[in-house]
Tab-separated table of C-alpha atoms in Angstrom:
chain	number	residue	atom	x	y	z
A	218	MET	CA	0.000	0.000	0.000
A	219	LYS	CA	1.753	3.145	-1.248
A	220	ASN	CA	1.550	6.312	0.838
A	221	GLN	CA	0.196	9.067	-1.440
A	222	ASN	CA	2.122	11.758	0.449
A	223	ILE	CA	5.590	10.421	-0.369
A	224	ASN	CA	7.800	12.151	-2.987
A	225	LYS	CA	5.891	15.438	-2.959
A	226	ILE	CA	8.831	17.769	-2.247
A	227	ASN	CA	9.847	18.169	-5.899
A	228	ASN	CA	6.240	18.724	-6.973
A	229	ILE	CA	5.850	21.981	-5.051
A	230	LEU	CA	7.554	25.372	-5.245
A	231	HIS	CA	9.900	26.215	-2.375
A	232	ILE	CA	10.214	29.708	-0.913
A	233	THR	CA	13.972	29.533	-1.587
A	234	GLU	CA	13.321	29.341	-5.348
A	235	LEU	CA	11.594	32.726	-5.520
A	236	ASP	CA	12.678	36.374	-5.584
A	237	LEU	CA	11.096	37.934	-2.494
A	238	HIS	CA	12.702	41.374	-2.746
A	239	ASP	CA	10.131	44.136	-2.184
A	240	LYS	CA	7.308	41.598	-2.615
A	241	LYS	CA	4.273	41.329	-0.347
A	242	VAL	CA	4.732	37.834	1.075
A	243	LEU	CA	1.765	36.345	2.926
A	244	ILE	CA	2.897	33.479	5.169
A	245	ARG	CA	0.278	31.164	6.658
A	246	VAL	CA	1.924	30.127	9.910
A	247	ASP	CA	0.697	27.925	12.741
A	248	PHE	CA	0.530	30.068	15.886
A	249	ASN	CA	-2.201	27.911	17.428
A	250	VAL	CA	-0.550	27.886	20.846
A	251	ILE	CA	-1.835	27.843	24.412
A	252	ILE	CA	-2.152	31.374	25.824
A	253	GLU	CA	-3.154	31.945	29.455
A	254	ASP	CA	-3.408	35.420	31.032
A	255	ASN	CA	-1.742	36.884	27.921
A	256	LYS	CA	1.234	34.559	28.378
A	257	ILE	CA	2.328	31.958	25.835
A	258	ILE	CA	2.566	28.588	27.618
A	259	SER	CA	4.308	26.700	24.804
A	260	ASP	CA	6.259	28.408	22.021
A	261	THR	CA	7.249	25.278	20.033
A	262	ARG	CA	5.090	26.117	17.025
A	263	ILE	CA	6.125	29.766	16.942
A	264	GLN	CA	9.814	28.845	17.152
A	265	ALA	CA	9.340	26.376	14.307
A	266	SER	CA	7.973	29.192	12.096
A	267	ILE	CA	10.847	31.625	12.722
A	268	PRO	CA	13.268	30.323	10.020
A	269	THR	CA	10.726	31.007	7.244
A	270	ILE	CA	9.812	34.424	8.663
A	271	LEU	CA	13.483	35.376	8.999
A	272	PHE	CA	14.248	34.145	5.483
A	273	ALA	CA	11.544	36.436	4.065
A	274	LEU	CA	12.655	39.442	6.148
A	275	GLN	CA	16.318	38.939	5.281
A	276	ASN	CA	15.350	38.860	1.609
A	277	ASN	CA	13.716	42.271	2.031
A	278	ALA	CA	10.112	41.106	1.687
A	279	LYS	CA	7.053	42.856	3.072
A	280	VAL	CA	5.980	40.069	5.418
A	281	ILE	CA	2.348	39.437	6.332
A	282	LEU	CA	1.591	36.651	8.831
A	283	MET	CA	-1.727	34.843	9.199
A	284	SER	CA	-2.751	32.123	11.657
A	285	HIS	CA	-5.709	30.695	13.498
A	286	LEU	CA	-5.950	30.287	17.258
A	287	GLY	CA	-8.482	28.016	18.952
A	288	ARG	CA	-12.075	27.681	17.767
A	289	PRO	CA	-13.860	31.028	18.069
A	290	LYS	CA	-17.248	31.680	16.492
A	291	GLU	CA	-16.828	33.229	13.051
A	292	GLY	CA	-17.723	36.898	12.815
A	293	ILE	CA	-17.367	37.472	16.571
A	294	TYR	CA	-14.224	38.983	18.103
A	295	GLN	CA	-13.287	37.178	21.324
A	296	GLU	CA	-10.290	38.613	23.147
A	297	HIS	CA	-9.098	35.279	24.589
A	298	PHE	CA	-8.659	34.033	21.004
A	299	SER	CA	-6.672	37.091	19.923
A	300	LEU	CA	-3.178	36.737	18.467
A	301	PHE	CA	-2.120	40.040	20.024
A	302	PRO	CA	0.037	38.420	22.790
A	303	ILE	CA	2.149	36.885	20.016
A	304	VAL	CA	3.101	40.349	18.726
A	305	LYS	CA	5.050	41.039	21.933
A	306	TYR	CA	6.741	37.643	21.637
A	307	LEU	CA	7.786	38.330	18.029
A	308	LYS	CA	9.096	41.782	18.950
A	309	ASN	CA	11.360	40.185	21.559
A	310	ILE	CA	12.946	37.651	19.241
A	311	LEU	CA	12.887	39.714	16.014
A	312	TYR	CA	13.795	42.956	17.747
A	313	GLN	CA	15.818	44.284	14.800
A	314	TYR	CA	12.685	44.470	12.614
A	315	ASN	CA	9.602	46.690	12.712
A	316	ILE	CA	6.633	44.528	13.718
A	317	TYR	CA	2.989	45.575	13.516
A	318	TYR	CA	-0.441	44.090	14.153
A	319	THR	CA	-3.791	44.618	12.451
A	320	LYS	CA	-7.398	43.481	12.617
A	321	ASP	CA	-8.109	44.857	9.148
A	322	ILE	CA	-6.594	43.071	6.154
A	323	ASP	CA	-7.780	45.869	3.844
A	324	SER	CA	-5.398	48.395	5.387
A	325	ILE	CA	-2.022	46.630	5.210
A	326	ASP	CA	0.754	49.065	4.390
A	327	ILE	CA	4.320	48.101	5.343
A	328	ASN	CA	7.779	48.620	3.924
A	329	ALA	CA	10.242	45.999	2.723
A	330	GLY	CA	11.932	44.288	5.681
A	331	GLU	CA	8.928	44.866	7.961
A	332	LEU	CA	6.367	42.455	9.351
A	333	ILE	CA	2.680	42.627	10.216
A	334	LEU	CA	0.636	40.011	12.060
A	335	VAL	CA	-3.015	39.788	11.040
A	336	GLU	CA	-5.603	38.947	13.682
A	337	ASN	CA	-6.950	35.373	14.042
A	338	VAL	CA	-8.294	34.244	10.637
A	339	ARG	CA	-11.071	32.301	12.351
A	340	PHE	CA	-12.749	35.580	13.290
A	341	ASN	CA	-13.430	35.983	9.548
A	342	ILE	CA	-16.759	34.717	8.196
A	343	GLY	CA	-16.115	32.004	5.605
A	344	GLU	CA	-12.655	30.936	6.822
A	345	LYS	CA	-13.571	27.399	7.854
A	346	ASN	CA	-15.717	26.577	4.821
A	347	ASN	CA	-13.079	27.842	2.361
A	348	ASP	CA	-15.236	30.744	1.131
A	349	ILE	CA	-14.166	31.880	-2.356
A	350	SER	CA	-14.615	35.609	-1.734
A	351	LEU	CA	-12.548	35.428	1.468
A	352	SER	CA	-9.850	33.389	-0.309
A	353	LYS	CA	-9.698	36.076	-3.030
A	354	LYS	CA	-9.487	38.788	-0.371
A	355	TYR	CA	-6.455	37.097	1.202
A	356	ALA	CA	-4.809	36.599	-2.200
A	357	LYS	CA	-5.333	40.251	-3.138
A	358	ILE	CA	-3.040	41.504	-0.361
A	359	CYS	CA	0.020	39.547	-1.512
A	360	ASP	CA	2.354	38.892	-4.419
A	361	ILE	CA	3.404	35.498	-3.029
A	362	PHE	CA	1.503	33.127	-0.739
A	363	VAL	CA	3.623	30.861	1.462
A	364	MET	CA	2.001	27.845	3.105
A	365	ASP	CA	4.078	27.022	6.169
A	366	ALA	CA	1.447	25.748	8.619
A	367	PHE	CA	1.951	21.988	8.473
A	368	GLY	CA	-0.374	21.613	11.479
A	369	SER	CA	-3.227	22.920	9.282
A	370	ALA	CA	-2.212	21.244	6.014
A	371	HIS	CA	-5.056	18.724	6.363
A	372	ARG	CA	-7.685	21.493	6.415
A	373	LYS	CA	-9.417	22.852	3.336
A	374	GLU	CA	-9.907	26.413	4.610
A	375	ALA	CA	-9.633	29.865	3.037
A	376	SER	CA	-6.215	30.685	4.547
A	377	THR	CA	-4.678	27.225	4.006
A	378	PHE	CA	-6.189	26.140	0.708
A	379	GLY	CA	-8.396	28.616	-1.197
A	380	VAL	CA	-5.954	31.529	-1.051
A	381	GLY	CA	-3.332	29.552	-2.980
A	382	PHE	CA	-5.503	29.199	-6.075
A	383	PHE	CA	-6.103	32.957	-6.335
A	384	SER	CA	-2.547	34.056	-5.519
A	385	LYS	CA	-0.079	34.924	-8.273
A	386	ILE	CA	2.392	32.439	-6.792
A	387	ALA	CA	1.954	29.840	-4.021
A	388	CYS	CA	4.867	28.000	-2.448
A	389	ALA	CA	5.949	26.033	0.630
A	390	GLY	CA	7.850	27.560	3.529
A	391	LEU	CA	10.919	26.091	5.210
A	392	LEU	CA	8.928	24.440	8.011
A	393	LEU	CA	6.519	22.688	5.669
A	394	ILE	CA	9.439	21.447	3.574
A	395	SER	CA	11.315	20.123	6.628
A	396	GLU	CA	8.144	18.349	7.860
A	397	LEU	CA	7.734	16.573	4.525
A	398	GLN	CA	11.418	15.622	4.413
A	399	ALA	CA	11.376	14.227	7.963
A	400	LEU	CA	8.228	12.176	7.453
A	401	GLU	CA	9.406	10.847	4.098
A	402	LYS	CA	12.706	9.800	5.673
A	403	ALA	CA	10.851	7.876	8.382
A	404	LEU	CA	8.290	6.266	6.079
A	405	GLN	CA	9.915	5.704	2.694
A	406	ASN	CA	13.222	3.941	3.349
A	407	PRO	CA	13.554	3.746	7.132
A	408	LYS	CA	16.653	2.259	8.714
A	409	ARG	CA	15.787	-1.113	10.237
A	410	PRO	CA	14.564	-2.187	12.642
A	411	MET	CA	11.811	0.438	12.659
A	412	THR	CA	9.622	0.773	15.746
A	413	ALA	CA	6.376	2.744	15.933
A	414	ILE	CA	4.675	3.735	19.188
A	415	VAL	CA	0.963	4.489	19.078
A	416	GLY	CA	-0.615	5.682	22.315
A	417	GLY	CA	-3.754	7.592	23.173
A	418	SER	CA	-7.232	6.891	24.415
A	419	LYS	CA	-9.206	5.695	21.380
A	420	ILE	CA	-8.327	3.083	18.794
A	421	SER	CA	-11.193	4.380	16.609
A	422	THR	CA	-9.363	7.681	15.978
A	423	LYS	CA	-6.036	5.983	15.262
A	424	PHE	CA	-7.059	2.721	13.607
A	425	LYS	CA	-5.935	3.835	10.118
A	426	LEU	CA	-2.658	5.103	11.592
A	427	LEU	CA	-2.136	1.790	13.376
A	428	GLU	CA	-2.836	-0.150	10.206
A	429	SER	CA	-0.495	2.018	8.085
A	430	LEU	CA	2.347	1.786	10.596
A	431	SER	CA	1.892	-1.961	11.059
A	432	ILE	CA	2.645	-2.447	7.358
A	433	ILE	CA	5.948	-0.540	7.379
A	434	ALA	CA	7.241	-0.962	10.965
A	435	ASP	CA	9.003	-4.059	12.301
A	436	THR	CA	7.263	-3.591	15.659
A	437	VAL	CA	4.303	-1.472	16.722
A	438	ILE	CA	4.087	-0.719	20.441
A	439	VAL	CA	0.596	0.191	21.643
A	440	GLY	CA	-0.360	1.996	24.836
A	441	GLY	CA	-3.268	3.734	26.566
A	442	GLY	CA	-6.850	2.956	25.579
A	443	ILE	CA	-5.562	1.564	22.262
A	444	ALA	CA	-3.605	-1.146	24.104
A	445	ASN	CA	-6.650	-1.828	26.292
A	446	THR	CA	-8.690	-2.763	23.224
A	447	PHE	CA	-6.027	-5.329	22.311
A	448	LEU	CA	-5.932	-6.608	25.925
A	449	ALA	CA	-9.733	-6.986	25.887
A	450	ILE	CA	-9.425	-9.635	23.143
A	451	GLU	CA	-8.511	-12.250	25.782
A	452	ASN	CA	-9.085	-10.490	29.115
A	453	ASN	CA	-11.772	-8.915	31.240
A	454	ILE	CA	-10.178	-5.516	31.929
A	455	GLY	CA	-12.708	-4.079	34.385
A	456	ASN	CA	-13.533	-0.377	34.043
A	457	SER	CA	-10.630	0.293	31.691
A	458	LEU	CA	-11.187	2.555	28.706
A	459	TYR	CA	-11.482	0.451	25.541
A	460	GLU	CA	-13.714	0.132	22.460
A	461	PRO	CA	-15.637	-3.159	22.175
A	462	LYS	CA	-16.606	-2.448	18.543
A	463	PHE	CA	-12.933	-2.538	17.537
A	464	ILE	CA	-11.970	-5.804	19.231
A	465	GLU	CA	-12.418	-7.868	16.054
A	466	LEU	CA	-10.337	-5.444	13.996
A	467	ALA	CA	-7.678	-5.393	16.716
A	468	LYS	CA	-7.652	-9.197	16.630
A	469	LYS	CA	-7.011	-9.197	12.865
A	470	ILE	CA	-4.152	-6.684	13.139
A	471	LYS	CA	-2.593	-8.574	16.050
A	472	LYS	CA	-2.683	-11.818	14.089
A	473	LYS	CA	-1.222	-10.279	10.932
A	474	TYR	CA	1.461	-7.898	12.308
A	475	ASN	CA	3.998	-7.623	15.113
A	476	ILE	CA	2.034	-5.691	17.743
A	477	LEU	CA	3.583	-5.400	21.199
A	478	ILE	CA	0.897	-5.174	23.887
A	479	PRO	CA	1.456	-4.723	27.641
A	480	VAL	CA	2.079	-7.859	29.708
A	481	ASP	CA	1.289	-6.016	32.945
A	482	SER	CA	-0.431	-2.787	33.925
A	483	LYS	CA	-0.795	-0.231	36.682
A	484	VAL	CA	-4.419	0.017	37.738
A	485	GLY	CA	-6.523	2.106	40.106
A	486	LYS	CA	-10.113	2.216	41.326
A	487	ASN	CA	-10.598	5.966	40.807
A	488	PHE	CA	-9.554	8.221	37.927
A	489	SER	CA	-7.726	10.665	40.180
A	490	LYS	CA	-4.293	12.306	40.557
A	491	SER	CA	-4.033	11.004	44.110
A	492	GLU	CA	-4.958	7.409	43.224
A	493	GLN	CA	-2.350	4.820	44.150
A	494	ALA	CA	-1.080	2.519	41.421
A	495	ILE	CA	-1.448	-1.266	41.788
A	496	LEU	CA	0.650	-3.514	39.529
A	497	LYS	CA	-1.336	-6.341	37.923
A	498	LYS	CA	-1.330	-8.766	35.017
A	499	PRO	CA	-4.252	-8.257	32.583
A	500	SER	CA	-5.917	-11.481	33.772
A	501	GLU	CA	-5.942	-10.233	37.392
A	502	ILE	CA	-7.841	-6.964	36.911
A	503	ASN	CA	-11.049	-6.646	38.943
A	504	LYS	CA	-14.352	-5.197	37.746
A	505	ASN	CA	-13.920	-2.001	39.755
A	506	GLU	CA	-10.370	-1.312	38.514
A	507	GLU	CA	-9.080	0.475	35.433
A	508	ILE	CA	-5.757	0.393	33.595
A	509	MET	CA	-3.970	3.750	33.680
A	510	ASP	CA	-0.369	2.888	32.793
A	511	ILE	CA	1.839	0.063	31.560
A	512	GLY	CA	3.626	-2.079	34.146
A	513	ASN	CA	7.300	-2.706	34.931
A	514	HIS	CA	7.701	-5.827	32.755
A	515	SER	CA	6.066	-4.011	29.850
A	516	ILE	CA	8.550	-1.152	30.302
A	517	GLN	CA	11.424	-3.686	30.174
A	518	ASN	CA	10.040	-5.231	26.961
A	519	ILE	CA	9.723	-1.812	25.320
A	520	THR	CA	13.219	-0.815	26.430
A	521	LYS	CA	14.750	-3.916	24.773
A	522	ILE	CA	13.054	-3.113	21.463
A	523	LEU	CA	13.927	0.589	21.495
A	524	LYS	CA	17.587	-0.146	22.223
A	525	LYS	CA	17.808	-2.158	18.988
A	526	SER	CA	15.769	0.293	16.875
A	527	LYS	CA	17.299	2.381	14.094
A	528	THR	CA	14.100	4.341	13.321
A	529	ILE	CA	11.478	5.329	15.919
A	530	LEU	CA	8.161	7.024	15.194
A	531	TRP	CA	6.256	8.117	18.316
A	532	ASN	CA	2.681	9.316	18.658
A	533	GLY	CA	0.955	9.455	22.028
A	534	PRO	CA	1.630	8.619	25.699
A	535	VAL	CA	1.204	5.032	26.944
A	536	GLY	CA	-0.618	5.941	30.157
A	537	VAL	CA	-2.353	8.743	32.052
A	538	PHE	CA	0.796	10.851	31.987
A	539	GLU	CA	-0.858	13.754	33.854
A	540	PHE	CA	-1.203	11.610	37.013
A	541	PRO	CA	2.173	11.179	38.825
A	542	ASN	CA	1.481	7.585	39.901
A	543	PHE	CA	0.652	6.587	36.329
A	544	SER	CA	3.319	8.507	34.405
A	545	LEU	CA	6.303	6.147	34.692
A	546	GLY	CA	5.556	4.162	31.521
A	547	THR	CA	5.522	7.303	29.346
A	548	ILE	CA	8.544	8.791	31.154
A	549	GLU	CA	10.646	5.652	30.623
A	550	LEU	CA	9.520	5.406	27.002
A	551	ALA	CA	10.482	9.037	26.388
A	552	LYS	CA	13.847	8.580	28.147
A	553	GLN	CA	14.718	5.572	26.006
A	554	ILE	CA	13.840	7.448	22.804
A	555	SER	CA	15.900	10.457	23.923
A	556	LYS	CA	18.921	8.231	24.680
A	557	SER	CA	18.642	6.276	21.443
A	558	ASN	CA	20.944	6.779	18.447
A	559	ALA	CA	18.003	5.952	16.171
A	560	TYR	CA	16.392	8.498	13.852
A	561	SER	CA	13.415	9.509	15.984
A	562	ILE	CA	10.368	11.483	14.928
A	563	ALA	CA	7.589	12.506	17.313
A	564	GLY	CA	4.252	14.173	16.655
A	565	GLY	CA	0.880	14.941	18.172
A	566	GLY	CA	-0.254	17.395	20.846
A	567	GLU	CA	0.031	15.042	23.826
A	568	THR	CA	3.434	13.842	22.643
A	569	LEU	CA	4.711	17.414	22.420
A	570	SER	CA	3.476	18.048	25.978
A	571	VAL	CA	5.464	15.049	27.248
A	572	ILE	CA	8.597	16.181	25.388
A	573	GLU	CA	8.341	19.719	26.758
A	574	LYS	CA	7.651	18.573	30.313
A	575	LEU	CA	10.662	16.245	30.300
A	576	GLN	CA	12.811	18.826	28.470
A	577	ILE	CA	14.072	16.365	25.857
A	578	LYS	CA	13.300	18.507	22.808
A	579	ASN	CA	16.934	18.552	21.672
A	580	LYS	CA	17.249	14.777	21.976
A	581	ILE	CA	14.541	13.887	19.443
A	582	SER	CA	15.708	13.895	15.814
A	583	TYR	CA	12.582	15.641	14.540
A	584	ILE	CA	9.498	16.969	16.312
A	585	SER	CA	6.511	17.477	14.040
A	586	THR	CA	4.330	20.523	14.688
A	587	GLY	CA	1.321	18.735	13.236
A	588	GLY	CA	-1.381	16.899	15.121
A	589	GLY	CA	-4.142	15.895	12.718
A	590	ALA	CA	-1.899	16.576	9.699
A	591	PHE	CA	0.826	14.343	11.149
A	592	LEU	CA	-1.638	11.466	11.575
A	593	LYS	CA	-3.248	11.906	8.170
A	594	PHE	CA	0.141	12.067	6.439
A	595	ILE	CA	1.181	8.740	7.964
A	596	GLU	CA	-2.216	7.234	7.163
A	597	GLY	CA	-1.587	8.126	3.513
A	598	LYS	CA	-4.531	10.523	3.208
A	599	ILE	CA	-4.055	13.395	0.757
A	600	LEU	CA	-3.317	16.691	2.524
A	601	PRO	CA	-5.327	19.478	0.797
A	602	ALA	CA	-2.583	22.105	1.276
A	603	ILE	CA	-0.002	19.894	-0.452
A	604	GLN	CA	-2.442	19.138	-3.248
A	605	MET	CA	-3.025	22.890	-3.672
A	606	LEU	CA	0.719	23.603	-3.820
A	607	GLU	CA	1.214	20.912	-6.468
A	608	LEU	CA	-1.499	22.384	-8.681
A	609	CYS	CA	-0.148	25.900	-8.153
A	610	LYS	CA	3.349	24.847	-9.241
A	611	LYS	CA	1.944	23.383	-12.466
A	612	LYS	CA	0.117	26.659	-13.105
A	613	TYR	CA	3.286	28.663	-12.338
A	614	LEU	CA	5.432	26.588	-14.736
A	615	LYS	CA	2.941	27.108	-17.593
A	616	LYS	CA	3.387	30.900	-17.424
């Protein structure tokens, strides 16, 4: 089964191929970060966008930035969804440049080598349903559109998809290019053995991912509610989170591929931070208990596999990482990946949280900024933004 997203890099224009001097360059970035009390809690996505922004500024472009933040109601300004706190952040790290902010895309007037951040695109009516008139409005304010928001590449929206078709030129930014290169490296010709880790609560949301990875990986390690569904094939697992409807499909995958499931678990009677962990085999779990982490023997089994791995792809924690008594499985998993000499790639919101909390960012080969886009890429589903960029390159070459 061929992944449709492989070998796309040469089919799209790169920002480095274009003359940006004195051009209005609209960059769709991904600044969808957590902001509390006007403070940015995690800056990973902003930092990932800086190389493209700097490249445009250093090439004397008139830089316009667009992003979404959260899920506000279209047409209604809500201050807690405003991108304004990001302006201060950008001024601190790009202090040598003039940086502005606007709520009105009709009144953008900046000089070459300056930057302006446009307010949250999701305040605009028609953004989410890829409205043609809004897409044209975005395209009208630029000479070049740069898609650099990999985290939104799976969305067919006005600022990620429609704008490209009405822009004079549409290309990929440095972040988008590096995301595609990293994922292709992990999926196309991975160094063997390749190990994939799939954690999270629901197998239903990651079944396609699990299936795709099972085909290309030598071992797939499952954790969380996903592992529970596999455990439920032969065990009564009490109150544990699992999906009965997916047991038969899990059985087929387990029979066909090398799936590593936990041999022991840490359970509790209450879903609480203060709950004490009890170590049990799957066959020993009582009706009033629920699995919230992998056990010590399972950690040992995972460690052995990761030590031999040459490629590691990681998506999702293997337990209730937020609860101290049920975080050891994920911590040990993360430590082993960080110590490994393998090419490691990690993606997904919960995975990024683990990496940031354990401060191992510099010990992972590549950290993807995408959540849904990361999953859909691996599943082999066509990403609309990449499709748009391919079509736009064809149009550009015909000129």
